Coordinates of C-alpha atoms in Angstrom, one line a residue:
X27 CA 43.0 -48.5 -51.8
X28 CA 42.8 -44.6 -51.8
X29 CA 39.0 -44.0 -50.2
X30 CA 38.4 -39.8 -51.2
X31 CA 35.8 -37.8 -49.3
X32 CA 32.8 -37.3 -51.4
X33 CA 31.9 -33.4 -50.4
X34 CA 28.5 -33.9 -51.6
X35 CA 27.8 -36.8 -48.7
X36 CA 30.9 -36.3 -46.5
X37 CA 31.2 -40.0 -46.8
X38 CA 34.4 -41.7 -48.0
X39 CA 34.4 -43.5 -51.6
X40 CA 36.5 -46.0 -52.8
X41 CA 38.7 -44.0 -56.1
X42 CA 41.4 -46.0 -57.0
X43 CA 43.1 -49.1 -56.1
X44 CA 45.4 -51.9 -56.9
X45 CA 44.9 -55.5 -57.7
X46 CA 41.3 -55.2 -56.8
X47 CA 39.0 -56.8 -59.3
X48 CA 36.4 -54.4 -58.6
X49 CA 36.1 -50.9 -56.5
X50 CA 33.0 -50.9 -54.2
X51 CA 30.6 -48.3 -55.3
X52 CA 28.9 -48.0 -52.2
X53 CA 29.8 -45.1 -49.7
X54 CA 32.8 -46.9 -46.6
X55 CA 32.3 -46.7 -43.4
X56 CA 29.2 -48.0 -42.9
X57 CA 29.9 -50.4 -39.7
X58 CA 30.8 -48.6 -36.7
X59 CA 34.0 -50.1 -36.6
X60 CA 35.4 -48.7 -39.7
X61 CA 34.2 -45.5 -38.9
X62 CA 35.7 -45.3 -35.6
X63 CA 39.0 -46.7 -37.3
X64 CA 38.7 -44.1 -40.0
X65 CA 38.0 -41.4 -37.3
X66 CA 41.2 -42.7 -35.5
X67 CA 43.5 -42.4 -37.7
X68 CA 42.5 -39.0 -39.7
X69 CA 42.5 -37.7 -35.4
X70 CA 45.9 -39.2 -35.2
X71 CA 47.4 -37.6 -38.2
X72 CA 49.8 -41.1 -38.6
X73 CA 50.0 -44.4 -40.1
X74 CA 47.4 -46.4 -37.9
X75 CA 48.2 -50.4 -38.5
X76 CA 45.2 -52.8 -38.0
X77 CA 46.1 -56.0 -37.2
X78 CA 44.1 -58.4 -37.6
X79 CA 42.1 -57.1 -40.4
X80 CA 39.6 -60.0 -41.3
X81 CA 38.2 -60.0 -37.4
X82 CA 38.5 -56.0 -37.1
X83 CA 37.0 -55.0 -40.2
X84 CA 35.4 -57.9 -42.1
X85 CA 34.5 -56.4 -45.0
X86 CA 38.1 -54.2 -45.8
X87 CA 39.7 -57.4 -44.7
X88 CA 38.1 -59.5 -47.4
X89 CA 38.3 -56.7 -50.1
X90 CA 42.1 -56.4 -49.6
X91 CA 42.8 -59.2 -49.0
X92 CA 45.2 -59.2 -46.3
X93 CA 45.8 -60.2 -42.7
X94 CA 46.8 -56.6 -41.6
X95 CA 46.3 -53.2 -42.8
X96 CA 48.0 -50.0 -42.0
X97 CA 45.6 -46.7 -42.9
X98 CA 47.3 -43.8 -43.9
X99 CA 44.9 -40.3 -43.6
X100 CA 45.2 -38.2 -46.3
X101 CA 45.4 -34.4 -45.0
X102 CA 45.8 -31.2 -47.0
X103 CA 46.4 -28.2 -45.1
X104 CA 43.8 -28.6 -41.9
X105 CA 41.2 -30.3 -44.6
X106 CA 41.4 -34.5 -44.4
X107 CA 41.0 -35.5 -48.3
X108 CA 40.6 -39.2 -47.8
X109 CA 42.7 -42.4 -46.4
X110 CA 44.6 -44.5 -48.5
X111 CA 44.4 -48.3 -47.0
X112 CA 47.5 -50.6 -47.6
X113 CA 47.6 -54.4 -46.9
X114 CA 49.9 -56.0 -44.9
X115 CA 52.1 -58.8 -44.3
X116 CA 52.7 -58.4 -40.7
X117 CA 51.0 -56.9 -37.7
X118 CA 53.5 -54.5 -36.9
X119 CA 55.5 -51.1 -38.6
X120 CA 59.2 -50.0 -37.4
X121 CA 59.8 -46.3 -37.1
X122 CA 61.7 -46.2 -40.1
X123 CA 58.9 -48.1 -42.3
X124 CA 55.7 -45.4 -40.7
X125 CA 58.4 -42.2 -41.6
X126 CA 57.7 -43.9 -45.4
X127 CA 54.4 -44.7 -45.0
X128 CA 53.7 -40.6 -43.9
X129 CA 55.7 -39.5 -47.3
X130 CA 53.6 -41.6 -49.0
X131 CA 50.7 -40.5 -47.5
X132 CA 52.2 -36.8 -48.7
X133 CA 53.1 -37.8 -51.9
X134 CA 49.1 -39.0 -52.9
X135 CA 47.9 -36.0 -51.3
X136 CA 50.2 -33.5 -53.6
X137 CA 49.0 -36.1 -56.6
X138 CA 45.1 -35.9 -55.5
X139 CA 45.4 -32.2 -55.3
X140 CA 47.2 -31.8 -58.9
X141 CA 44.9 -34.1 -60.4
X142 CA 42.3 -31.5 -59.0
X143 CA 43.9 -28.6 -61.0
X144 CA 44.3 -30.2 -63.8
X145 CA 40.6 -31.0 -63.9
X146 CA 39.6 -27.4 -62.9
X147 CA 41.9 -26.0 -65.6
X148 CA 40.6 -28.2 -68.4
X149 CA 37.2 -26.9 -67.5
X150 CA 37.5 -23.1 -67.5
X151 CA 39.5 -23.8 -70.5
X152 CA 36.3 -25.6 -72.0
X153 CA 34.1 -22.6 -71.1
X154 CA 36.4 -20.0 -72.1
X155 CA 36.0 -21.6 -75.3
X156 CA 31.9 -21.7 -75.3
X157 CA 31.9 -18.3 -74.1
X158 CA 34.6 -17.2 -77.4
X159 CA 32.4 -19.5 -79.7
X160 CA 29.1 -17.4 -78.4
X161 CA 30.5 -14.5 -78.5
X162 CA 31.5 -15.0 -82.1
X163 CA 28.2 -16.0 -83.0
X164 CA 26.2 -13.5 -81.6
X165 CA 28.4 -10.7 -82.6
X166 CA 28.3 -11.5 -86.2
X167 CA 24.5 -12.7 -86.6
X168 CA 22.1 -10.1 -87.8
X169 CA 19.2 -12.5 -86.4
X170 CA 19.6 -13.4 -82.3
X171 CA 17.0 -16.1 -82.1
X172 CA 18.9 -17.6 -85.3
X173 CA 22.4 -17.5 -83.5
X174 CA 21.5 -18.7 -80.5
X175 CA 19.6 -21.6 -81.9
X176 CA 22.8 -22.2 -84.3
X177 CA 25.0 -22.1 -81.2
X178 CA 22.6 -24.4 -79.0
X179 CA 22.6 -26.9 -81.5

């Protein structure tokens, strides 16, 4: 589950996830204990496991699913973007499996961030076009009130 900080709230939200039925639509992090988990690991800059995940954090551990979890924080630059939360298997991580874990952590960040542009790009390009499409208008009306009332509509 990839949770995103809302910048509006500062609170994390629940974006994407896999074999979920449904995402939450409330804010995460409402209990104590998930925010301090949260905190934890975004502080720690590494893979944090949770083991134990139904008796740590009830409700994560009956959203994913899972007896374990490992949270990975999400960081671009100085800035945390968000956490993504994997189930696990086993309690535990071997050097070689949190190394992965951190490039995959790396790996949604460049994605989040791209997905980003992308979004930002598509909408100058949509206002560079209402801006052409007034101009147009305006320029070639005799009657203002006219083309602006054409163009509104």
């Amino acid at each position: 589950m990839v949770l995103q900080f809302n910048p509006r709230t500062s609170y994390l939200q629940a974006t994407s996830a896999f074999g979920l039925d449904r995402l939450p639509t409330d804010a995460w992090m409402a209990e104590p204990g998930e925010a301090a988990a949260a905190e934890a690991a975004l502080r720690q800059d590494k893979p944090v496991v949770i083991a134990e995940l139904p008796r740590a954090l009830p409700a994560l551990g009956e959203r994913l699913g899972t007896p374990h979890a490992v949270m990975l924080p999400l960081v671009a630059g100085a800035e945390p973007v968000g956490l993504l939360i994997v189930g696990l298997p086993r309690p535990s991580l071997d050097r070689e499996a949190r190394d992965a874990f951190a490039s995959v952590g790396d790996a949604f960040v460049l994605a989040l961030e791209r997905a980003r542009m992308r979004r930002d790009a598509e909408l100058h390009q949509d206002v560079r076009g209402l801006l052409s499409g007034f101009s147009r208008s305006v320029s070639s009306a005799l009657n203002l009130a006219a083309a602006l009332e054409t163009f509104c509509e």
